[in-house]
Each structure stands twice: as structure tokens, then as C-alpha cells.
Amino acid sequence: MARFISMQFRERLILYALLTSLTSLSIDALLPGLRAIGAELGTPPPLSTQHVISLFIFGMAFGELLLGPISDAIGRKRALLFGLGIYLCGTVIAMLANSLEMVIIGRFLQGIGVSGPKIATRAMIRDQFEGNAMARVMSFMFTLFILVPMIAPALAQGLISIVGWRSVFVAYLVISLALGLWLAIRHPETLPAARRIPFRPRLLMANGLRILSNRRVTLLFVATGLVFGAQLLYLSTAADIFYDAYGVAETLPFYFAGLAISMALAFFMNARLVQRFGMEAMVRGAFIGLASVTFVMMISSIAYGNHLPFLAFLVMLFITFFTMGLLFGNLNALAMQSLGQIAGFGASIIASGSSLVSTLFAIAFGQLYDGTVVYLSVGFFAAGITALLVAEMALRSDASVVEAAT
């Protein structure tokens, strides 16, 4: 029996990791194709290929607000499948697009749809675990999930070189269909009917106000958004900066894979250390590390006349992503810890709020792009030091659970 439970848990963990990684896959696999999209379809002002990434995240901000309360009302499984359906529609639109505007519309719909897997999997985990145990499960899940950015860009570049950038969207179509079938056949519902909350505007508004009025939850999603914003800034401009500053093009996926190892190490270490030291200590230490290394990166970039040596750039990125890897699972778990019955809607507000913060941050700092690494180091440091202060205020706030309105 214990062996069966263990195998069942492992299957669920793998499924959660793959469903969650659909967000990362939708970003990372397309990075090698951004220049090809721009070359084929053009970049009519004020659009650029940066918006193929940033407006995908913007779509997530809307989808997360919708799909969280839906998962509280109809169950996690149905909400997740509904989101996958929207994702499939956006994928088809982008795949058949004959203009950059249509690609971006498809990407926006993909962002809305991918919120289903992103939100519902978090709520499923919250339904089954809490506290440090939840942080540990999320860290193990992220350890599996990080394999996607390690291999996706290289595989995608191979596809693009053979059959073009549209093949990436064909891959999205096949993968999302396969995950939907796996979920439908193998995974049970984790939210019993007796614990569901009707989808009523008055009730949603009341619960939303209760969640947002919780200082700890609000500050934590702002801190999460700033960290994700720094990562999004890098992702939306990485293809350009590697090429413009260092002349790297064909080998870009391999550098992505190497840098992704740092986050995998962080997730793996966090899963083992969080139960010993606790989430709050891990978050404080990681934020201090993030602010410190990005400060050194910023000063070094300026000292080298805006041309930081490539090896120094890679080393500092590696350390930066390691600290981010320590933060993601713990920040999410800390915010979700303050939610009980309204975990689905709470996950929506946390994810939507952090997505909105990250999108605005990435678009604002992306305007500073000048072909050097200075804009990136300034953005990283601004995100790190601000998020450190915001998170410290959050950790000093009341940690009591938000009660659902009825």
C-alpha cells in the first residue's frame, strides 16, 4: 500500500511539474525564434518581438483572475481543462498568423489559457499540503520543471532551423493535448463539492477584498512580481543581448541550458533545507544574495565601460538565477499559507498580481535596452533591493489565515 501511495504521489508530482512547465515552455522554446518571427512578419511600431513574450505574461494576469475562482467553484480539474482549451485556441491563432499583431493576439490567449494549469496545480497542492511540507513539494516540482528551460530552447532551435518558427506552436499543440488527456484520465479532483465556493460576483468581491486587505499576502505577491519581472526582463531581451553584446546566436540554447542548471540546484537544495531552516530564513538569505550579486554586476558593468566580460556575465547570471530559484517556491508557499478554503481564488490574485507587476517592470526596464548588459544589471538590482525591502515588511506582518466570506 505504501509503495502504491508513493508511486501515485510521484506520478502526480511529475504531472504537476509538466503542467506548470507549460508556462516556461511557452516562453523559453520560442526565444530562438524571435528573430525569425521579426524577419518574416516585421515589427510595426510600437510593437517589437519583446512583446511576444511580455504580452503573453500580460494575458496570464487576466487569466489568473478568472480561472482561480472558477477552480473554487467547479473544481480544480475542470478549471485546468478549461484553461488548456483556451491555450489551444491561442496556439492555433499564433501558428497560422500572417502578421506580428496576430501572433501577439494568439500569445495573449495562450497566456490566459496557461493560467489554468498554473493556478489549478498550485491549488491542488494547497488542497493536499500546507506549511513547510507544501514548500518542499513545490521545490521538488520545480526541480523537475526546470528541465524544460534546460532543453526546450535547444530542441526548438533544431525545429526552427528545419521547418521554421511555426513548428514551435505545433509542438505546443501536441504537448497541451497530451497533458490534458493525462489529467482527464489519471488525476482525481482534489476539491470536494462540499468545499466549493459558488461563482458569484458579490462573493468574489468580498473574498477578493479580504485577500487584498491581508498585508502579508499583498506584499508577498509584489515581491514575487519584482523577482519574476527581473527574470522576464532577461527572457524578453536575452536573444538580442547575447547577439548584440557578445555575438552569440546559434549556441544560445546551450547557454540557456547551462544557466538553468543554477535554478535546478537551487530548487533541489531548497527542498532539503527548507524543513531545517524554514521558509522565512531561506527567503531572507536568498534576497540578500540576490541584491548583493546584482549590485556587483551593475558596478562591474559600468566599470568595464558597459562591456562586461562574457565569462563574468555568465558567472553573475548563474548566481543570480540560483538566488531566484531559492525564492520562487518559498515566496509562493508563504503567500499560499495564508489562504485556506479560498486557495484557488487566492492563487489567482497572487499570480495575477505578480504577473502584472512583472510585466510592467519588464516593459519599463526593457525600454532601456541599449545593446549592453548595463540595462539588465540595473533592472536586476532594482528588483532585488526593492523586493528585499517589500518581503521583509511582509514577513513581519500577521500570518493568520484569511477566512472565506459566505
Short mmCIF file of C-alpha atoms in Angstrom, two decimals:
data_model
loop_
_atom_site.label_atom_id
_atom_site.label_comp_id
_atom_site.label_asym_id
_atom_site.label_seq_id
_atom_site.Cartn_x
_atom_site.Cartn_y
_atom_site.Cartn_z
CA MET A 1 0.00 0.00 0.00
CA ALA A 2 2.80 2.43 0.95
CA ARG A 3 4.54 1.63 -2.34
CA PHE A 4 1.31 2.35 -4.26
CA ILE A 5 0.86 5.69 -2.47
CA SER A 6 4.48 6.60 -3.20
CA MET A 7 4.12 5.75 -6.89
CA GLN A 8 0.83 7.65 -7.07
CA PHE A 9 2.45 10.69 -5.47
CA ARG A 10 5.37 10.53 -7.89
CA GLU A 11 3.04 10.41 -10.88
CA ARG A 12 1.12 13.43 -9.58
CA LEU A 13 4.36 15.30 -8.92
CA ILE A 14 5.54 14.66 -12.49
CA LEU A 15 2.16 15.72 -13.89
CA TYR A 16 2.17 18.91 -11.77
CA ALA A 17 5.70 19.69 -12.94
CA LEU A 18 4.81 19.20 -16.61
CA LEU A 19 1.59 21.22 -16.35
CA THR A 20 3.41 24.03 -14.54
CA SER A 21 6.26 23.89 -17.04
CA LEU A 22 3.83 24.69 -19.87
CA THR A 23 4.27 28.34 -18.83
CA SER A 24 8.06 28.11 -19.04
CA LEU A 25 7.90 26.09 -22.25
CA SER A 26 5.65 28.72 -23.83
CA ILE A 27 8.32 31.33 -23.14
CA ASP A 28 11.66 29.56 -23.46
CA ALA A 29 11.01 27.41 -26.54
CA LEU A 30 10.08 30.48 -28.57
CA LEU A 31 13.17 32.54 -27.68
CA PRO A 32 15.34 31.15 -30.53
CA GLY A 33 12.54 32.01 -32.97
CA LEU A 34 12.00 35.66 -32.05
CA ARG A 35 14.43 36.96 -34.65
CA ALA A 36 12.88 34.69 -37.32
CA ILE A 37 9.39 35.95 -36.44
CA GLY A 38 10.56 39.55 -36.73
CA ALA A 39 12.31 38.85 -40.04
CA GLU A 40 9.25 37.15 -41.59
CA LEU A 41 6.43 39.29 -40.21
CA GLY A 42 8.18 42.58 -39.49
CA THR A 43 7.94 44.69 -36.32
CA PRO A 44 5.47 47.54 -36.99
CA PRO A 45 5.83 50.32 -34.36
CA PRO A 46 5.17 50.36 -31.48
CA LEU A 47 5.40 46.54 -31.48
CA SER A 48 8.59 44.52 -31.21
CA THR A 49 9.38 40.86 -30.69
CA GLN A 50 9.81 41.64 -26.97
CA HIS A 51 6.01 41.89 -26.84
CA VAL A 52 5.67 38.26 -27.98
CA ILE A 53 6.99 37.40 -24.50
CA SER A 54 5.78 40.28 -22.31
CA LEU A 55 2.17 40.28 -23.58
CA PHE A 56 1.98 36.53 -23.05
CA ILE A 57 2.62 37.27 -19.36
CA PHE A 58 0.09 40.13 -19.53
CA GLY A 59 -2.51 37.60 -20.73
CA MET A 60 -1.69 35.46 -17.73
CA ALA A 61 -2.58 38.36 -15.43
CA PHE A 62 -6.14 38.32 -16.82
CA GLY A 63 -6.47 34.53 -16.97
CA GLU A 64 -5.31 34.07 -13.41
CA LEU A 65 -8.07 36.33 -12.09
CA LEU A 66 -10.69 34.32 -13.99
CA LEU A 67 -9.52 30.74 -13.59
CA GLY A 68 -8.82 30.82 -9.85
CA PRO A 69 -12.40 31.50 -8.76
CA ILE A 70 -13.62 29.10 -11.44
CA SER A 71 -11.47 26.38 -9.86
CA ASP A 72 -13.00 27.17 -6.45
CA ALA A 73 -16.50 26.88 -7.97
CA ILE A 74 -16.32 23.89 -10.33
CA GLY A 75 -13.21 22.09 -9.09
CA ARG A 76 -9.51 22.19 -9.94
CA LYS A 77 -9.62 19.57 -12.68
CA ARG A 78 -12.38 21.14 -14.78
CA ALA A 79 -10.86 24.60 -14.46
CA LEU A 80 -7.50 23.29 -15.60
CA LEU A 81 -9.02 21.61 -18.67
CA PHE A 82 -10.95 24.80 -19.47
CA GLY A 83 -7.69 26.76 -19.39
CA LEU A 84 -6.00 24.24 -21.68
CA GLY A 85 -8.85 24.71 -24.17
CA ILE A 86 -8.22 28.47 -24.31
CA TYR A 87 -4.49 27.81 -24.64
CA LEU A 88 -5.13 25.56 -27.64
CA CYS A 89 -7.19 28.28 -29.36
CA GLY A 90 -4.39 30.84 -28.89
CA THR A 91 -1.82 28.33 -30.15
CA VAL A 92 -3.74 27.78 -33.40
CA ILE A 93 -4.13 31.55 -33.98
CA ALA A 94 -0.40 32.21 -33.47
CA MET A 95 0.58 29.18 -35.56
CA LEU A 96 -1.45 30.40 -38.57
CA ALA A 97 -0.71 34.13 -38.11
CA ASN A 98 0.40 36.25 -41.09
CA SER A 99 1.29 39.33 -39.03
CA LEU A 100 3.04 40.12 -35.76
CA GLU A 101 -0.24 41.52 -34.42
CA MET A 102 -1.94 38.12 -34.88
CA VAL A 103 0.97 36.31 -33.24
CA ILE A 104 0.65 38.62 -30.24
CA ILE A 105 -3.15 38.08 -30.06
CA GLY A 106 -2.54 34.32 -30.09
CA ARG A 107 0.13 34.70 -27.43
CA PHE A 108 -2.22 36.80 -25.28
CA LEU A 109 -4.82 33.99 -25.46
CA GLN A 110 -2.11 31.43 -24.69
CA GLY A 111 -1.28 33.48 -21.60
CA ILE A 112 -4.90 33.48 -20.47
CA GLY A 113 -5.19 29.74 -21.06
CA VAL A 114 -1.92 28.70 -19.44
CA SER A 115 -3.25 30.22 -16.23
CA GLY A 116 -5.45 27.12 -15.86
CA PRO A 117 -2.52 24.72 -15.34
CA LYS A 118 -0.55 27.33 -13.38
CA ILE A 119 -3.31 28.19 -10.89
CA ALA A 120 -5.04 24.83 -10.61
CA THR A 121 -1.83 22.90 -9.88
CA ARG A 122 -0.94 25.31 -7.06
CA ALA A 123 -4.44 24.96 -5.64
CA MET A 124 -4.26 21.16 -5.95
CA ILE A 125 -1.01 21.18 -3.95
CA ARG A 126 -2.57 23.55 -1.36
CA ASP A 127 -5.56 21.16 -1.10
CA GLN A 128 -3.19 18.34 -0.11
CA PHE A 129 -0.28 20.02 1.76
CA GLU A 130 0.49 23.04 3.92
CA GLY A 131 3.39 24.89 5.56
CA ASN A 132 6.97 23.69 5.04
CA ALA A 133 5.67 20.44 3.54
CA MET A 134 3.98 22.44 0.79
CA ALA A 135 7.19 24.40 0.16
CA ARG A 136 9.09 21.10 -0.06
CA VAL A 137 6.61 19.64 -2.58
CA MET A 138 6.76 22.80 -4.67
CA SER A 139 10.55 22.74 -4.64
CA PHE A 140 10.62 19.11 -5.83
CA MET A 141 8.10 20.05 -8.52
CA PHE A 142 10.23 23.00 -9.62
CA THR A 143 13.30 20.74 -9.72
CA LEU A 144 11.56 18.63 -12.37
CA PHE A 145 10.08 21.68 -14.05
CA ILE A 146 13.48 23.33 -14.55
CA LEU A 147 14.42 20.62 -17.06
CA VAL A 148 12.19 22.45 -19.55
CA PRO A 149 14.26 25.64 -19.92
CA MET A 150 17.37 23.45 -19.99
CA ILE A 151 16.35 21.52 -23.10
CA ALA A 152 13.46 23.46 -24.71
CA PRO A 153 15.49 26.20 -26.47
CA ALA A 154 17.93 23.69 -28.00
CA LEU A 155 15.14 21.42 -29.26
CA ALA A 156 13.16 24.41 -30.50
CA GLN A 157 16.16 25.82 -32.37
CA GLY A 158 16.55 22.47 -34.10
CA LEU A 159 12.89 22.52 -35.14
CA ILE A 160 13.10 26.13 -36.29
CA SER A 161 16.20 25.51 -38.39
CA ILE A 162 14.47 22.60 -40.17
CA VAL A 163 10.82 23.69 -40.59
CA GLY A 164 10.57 27.26 -39.29
CA TRP A 165 9.26 29.04 -36.19
CA ARG A 166 5.64 27.87 -36.67
CA SER A 167 6.75 24.34 -35.75
CA VAL A 168 7.17 25.51 -32.15
CA PHE A 169 3.44 26.20 -31.99
CA VAL A 170 2.74 22.75 -33.44
CA ALA A 171 4.77 21.34 -30.55
CA TYR A 172 2.73 23.45 -28.08
CA LEU A 173 -0.45 21.98 -29.60
CA VAL A 174 0.68 18.37 -29.24
CA ILE A 175 2.07 18.78 -25.70
CA SER A 176 -1.02 20.56 -24.32
CA LEU A 177 -3.32 17.93 -25.82
CA ALA A 178 -1.25 15.12 -24.29
CA LEU A 179 -1.20 16.73 -20.83
CA GLY A 180 -4.95 17.35 -20.99
CA LEU A 181 -5.60 13.68 -21.74
CA TRP A 182 -3.24 12.55 -18.95
CA LEU A 183 -5.02 14.77 -16.44
CA ALA A 184 -8.50 13.76 -17.57
CA ILE A 185 -7.76 10.04 -17.36
CA ARG A 186 -5.39 9.73 -14.39
CA HIS A 187 -5.91 12.55 -11.88
CA PRO A 188 -8.83 12.81 -9.40
CA GLU A 189 -10.47 16.02 -8.24
CA THR A 190 -8.84 17.41 -5.06
CA LEU A 191 -11.57 19.87 -4.05
CA PRO A 192 -14.68 18.10 -2.68
CA ALA A 193 -18.06 19.51 -3.73
CA ALA A 194 -18.81 20.43 -0.09
CA ARG A 195 -15.84 22.84 -0.01
CA ARG A 196 -16.58 24.63 -3.28
CA ILE A 197 -17.48 28.31 -3.37
CA PRO A 198 -20.19 29.43 -5.83
CA PHE A 199 -19.07 31.73 -8.65
CA ARG A 200 -20.96 34.83 -7.52
CA PRO A 201 -19.73 38.41 -8.16
CA ARG A 202 -20.68 39.60 -4.67
CA LEU A 203 -18.87 36.69 -3.06
CA LEU A 204 -15.83 37.14 -5.29
CA MET A 205 -15.62 40.82 -4.45
CA ALA A 206 -15.92 40.11 -0.73
CA ASN A 207 -13.26 37.40 -0.81
CA GLY A 208 -11.02 39.48 -3.07
CA LEU A 209 -11.14 42.39 -0.64
CA ARG A 210 -10.33 40.05 2.25
CA ILE A 211 -7.30 38.66 0.41
CA LEU A 212 -6.01 42.06 -0.75
CA SER A 213 -6.52 43.59 2.68
CA ASN A 214 -4.17 40.96 4.10
CA ARG A 215 -0.90 42.90 4.19
CA ARG A 216 1.27 39.80 4.18
CA VAL A 217 -0.30 38.31 1.05
CA THR A 218 -0.26 41.59 -0.89
CA LEU A 219 3.37 42.39 -0.09
CA LEU A 220 4.46 38.84 -0.92
CA PHE A 221 2.91 38.91 -4.38
CA VAL A 222 4.54 42.29 -5.06
CA ALA A 223 7.92 40.83 -4.04
CA THR A 224 7.29 37.76 -6.22
CA GLY A 225 6.33 40.00 -9.14
CA LEU A 226 9.54 42.01 -8.86
CA VAL A 227 11.69 38.85 -8.90
CA PHE A 228 9.75 37.40 -11.82
CA GLY A 229 9.92 40.80 -13.52
CA ALA A 230 13.72 40.66 -13.40
CA GLN A 231 13.64 37.19 -14.93
CA LEU A 232 11.12 38.30 -17.56
CA LEU A 233 13.31 41.27 -18.44
CA TYR A 234 16.15 38.86 -19.14
CA LEU A 235 13.97 36.40 -21.09
CA SER A 236 12.35 39.04 -23.32
CA THR A 237 15.71 40.50 -24.36
CA ALA A 238 18.11 37.55 -24.00
CA ALA A 239 18.24 36.68 -27.70
CA ASP A 240 19.14 40.28 -28.51
CA ILE A 241 21.68 40.87 -25.74
CA PHE A 242 23.60 37.65 -26.34
CA TYR A 243 23.84 38.53 -30.04
CA ASP A 244 24.41 42.29 -29.78
CA ALA A 245 26.82 42.30 -26.83
CA TYR A 246 28.67 39.01 -27.38
CA GLY A 247 27.89 37.81 -30.93
CA VAL A 248 26.22 34.60 -29.65
CA ALA A 249 23.40 33.23 -31.83
CA GLU A 250 23.48 29.51 -32.76
CA THR A 251 24.88 28.43 -29.38
CA LEU A 252 22.35 30.48 -27.36
CA PRO A 253 20.26 27.40 -26.29
CA PHE A 254 23.32 25.80 -24.73
CA TYR A 255 23.99 28.86 -22.60
CA PHE A 256 20.32 28.80 -21.58
CA ALA A 257 20.67 25.18 -20.52
CA GLY A 258 23.81 25.90 -18.51
CA LEU A 259 22.23 28.83 -16.71
CA ALA A 260 19.08 26.80 -15.98
CA ILE A 261 21.23 24.35 -14.00
CA SER A 262 21.63 27.04 -11.34
CA MET A 263 17.88 27.14 -10.71
CA ALA A 264 17.70 23.35 -10.69
CA LEU A 265 20.39 23.29 -8.00
CA ALA A 266 18.51 25.92 -6.02
CA PHE A 267 15.21 24.01 -6.16
CA PHE A 268 16.96 20.77 -5.19
CA MET A 269 18.78 22.37 -2.25
CA ASN A 270 15.71 24.25 -1.07
CA ALA A 271 13.65 21.06 -0.96
CA ARG A 272 16.15 19.67 1.56
CA LEU A 273 16.96 22.80 3.54
CA VAL A 274 13.55 24.41 3.94
CA GLN A 275 12.36 21.97 6.61
CA ARG A 276 15.54 22.57 8.59
CA PHE A 277 15.71 26.37 8.42
CA GLY A 278 12.13 27.32 7.47
CA MET A 279 10.76 29.33 4.57
CA GLU A 280 11.32 32.77 6.09
CA ALA A 281 15.03 32.24 6.73
CA MET A 282 15.51 30.86 3.22
CA VAL A 283 13.74 33.88 1.70
CA ARG A 284 15.77 36.41 3.70
CA GLY A 285 19.06 34.75 2.79
CA ALA A 286 18.17 34.45 -0.89
CA PHE A 287 17.09 38.09 -1.14
CA ILE A 288 20.32 39.30 0.45
CA GLY A 289 22.25 37.16 -2.03
CA LEU A 290 20.22 38.48 -4.99
CA ALA A 291 20.67 42.12 -4.02
CA SER A 292 24.39 41.63 -3.41
CA VAL A 293 25.32 39.84 -6.63
CA THR A 294 23.23 42.17 -8.82
CA PHE A 295 24.86 45.19 -7.17
CA VAL A 296 28.30 43.75 -8.04
CA MET A 297 27.07 43.04 -11.58
CA MET A 298 25.85 46.63 -12.00
CA ILE A 299 29.06 48.22 -10.69
CA SER A 300 31.24 45.85 -12.74
CA SER A 301 29.26 46.58 -15.93
CA ILE A 302 29.83 50.31 -15.51
CA ALA A 303 33.48 49.86 -14.50
CA TYR A 304 34.19 47.89 -17.69
CA GLY A 305 32.79 50.70 -19.84
CA ASN A 306 29.43 48.95 -20.37
CA HIS A 307 31.18 45.85 -21.81
CA LEU A 308 31.27 43.27 -19.02
CA PRO A 309 33.50 40.28 -19.97
CA PHE A 310 31.41 37.34 -21.18
CA LEU A 311 32.66 34.91 -18.52
CA ALA A 312 31.91 37.40 -15.72
CA PHE A 313 28.45 37.96 -17.23
CA LEU A 314 27.71 34.22 -17.22
CA VAL A 315 29.01 33.68 -13.67
CA MET A 316 26.92 36.54 -12.27
CA LEU A 317 23.82 35.34 -14.16
CA PHE A 318 24.38 31.85 -12.74
CA ILE A 319 24.49 33.15 -9.15
CA THR A 320 21.53 35.49 -9.78
CA PHE A 321 19.34 32.67 -11.09
CA PHE A 322 20.40 30.45 -8.18
CA THR A 323 19.07 33.02 -5.68
CA MET A 324 15.88 33.37 -7.73
CA GLY A 325 15.44 29.60 -7.63
CA LEU A 326 15.55 29.70 -3.82
CA LEU A 327 12.87 32.40 -3.82
CA PHE A 328 10.14 31.20 -6.18
CA GLY A 329 8.90 28.12 -4.31
CA ASN A 330 9.21 29.73 -0.86
CA LEU A 331 7.52 33.04 -1.76
CA ASN A 332 4.59 31.20 -3.34
CA ALA A 333 4.26 28.82 -0.40
CA LEU A 334 4.42 31.69 2.13
CA ALA A 335 1.68 33.58 0.33
CA MET A 336 -0.49 30.47 -0.11
CA GLN A 337 -0.02 29.61 3.58
CA SER A 338 -2.31 32.48 4.49
CA LEU A 339 -5.12 31.04 2.35
CA GLY A 340 -7.44 28.20 3.28
CA GLN A 341 -10.74 27.43 1.61
CA ILE A 342 -10.20 30.21 -0.95
CA ALA A 343 -6.88 28.81 -2.14
CA GLY A 344 -8.00 28.86 -5.78
CA PHE A 345 -9.09 32.50 -5.81
CA GLY A 346 -6.15 33.41 -3.60
CA ALA A 347 -3.73 31.73 -6.00
CA SER A 348 -5.41 33.74 -8.79
CA ILE A 349 -4.89 37.06 -7.07
CA ILE A 350 -1.32 36.22 -6.08
CA ALA A 351 -0.41 35.01 -9.56
CA SER A 352 -2.31 37.76 -11.38
CA GLY A 353 -0.90 40.49 -9.19
CA SER A 354 2.66 39.19 -9.52
CA SER A 355 2.24 38.76 -13.31
CA LEU A 356 1.00 42.34 -13.64
CA VAL A 357 3.92 43.67 -11.56
CA SER A 358 6.42 41.59 -13.54
CA THR A 359 5.02 42.66 -16.93
CA LEU A 360 5.09 46.36 -16.07
CA PHE A 361 8.59 46.00 -14.65
CA ALA A 362 9.93 44.14 -17.70
CA ILE A 363 8.34 46.54 -20.21
CA ALA A 364 9.62 49.61 -18.32
CA PHE A 365 13.21 48.39 -17.98
CA GLY A 366 13.14 46.80 -21.44
CA GLN A 367 12.90 50.32 -22.87
CA LEU A 368 16.41 50.92 -21.51
CA TYR A 369 17.91 48.21 -23.74
CA ASP A 370 21.00 49.61 -25.46
CA GLY A 371 22.85 46.54 -26.66
CA THR A 372 24.93 46.25 -23.47
CA VAL A 373 24.36 44.44 -20.16
CA VAL A 374 24.03 47.67 -18.15
CA TYR A 375 20.22 47.86 -18.52
CA LEU A 376 19.94 44.26 -17.29
CA SER A 377 22.19 44.74 -14.26
CA VAL A 378 20.34 47.92 -13.28
CA GLY A 379 17.00 46.12 -13.64
CA PHE A 380 18.20 43.12 -11.63
CA PHE A 381 19.50 45.29 -8.80
CA ALA A 382 16.37 47.48 -8.71
CA ALA A 383 14.19 44.36 -8.49
CA GLY A 384 16.42 42.66 -5.90
CA ILE A 385 16.76 45.53 -3.44
CA THR A 386 13.11 46.61 -3.71
CA ALA A 387 11.82 43.05 -3.33
CA LEU A 388 14.11 42.54 -0.31
CA LEU A 389 12.53 45.52 1.49
CA VAL A 390 8.98 44.54 0.49
CA ALA A 391 9.47 40.91 1.56
CA GLU A 392 10.90 41.96 4.93
CA MET A 393 7.78 44.04 5.58
CA ALA A 394 5.64 41.04 4.58
CA LEU A 395 7.44 38.63 6.89
CA ARG A 396 6.88 40.99 9.82
CA SER A 397 3.13 41.07 9.12
CA ASP A 398 0.32 38.98 10.61
CA ALA A 399 0.40 35.40 9.24
CA SER A 400 -3.17 34.40 10.19
CA VAL A 401 -5.32 32.58 7.60
CA VAL A 402 -7.81 34.60 5.53
CA GLU A 403 -11.34 33.42 6.27
CA ALA A 404 -13.69 32.98 3.31
CA ALA A 405 -16.82 35.11 3.02
CA THR A 406 -20.02 33.08 2.77
#
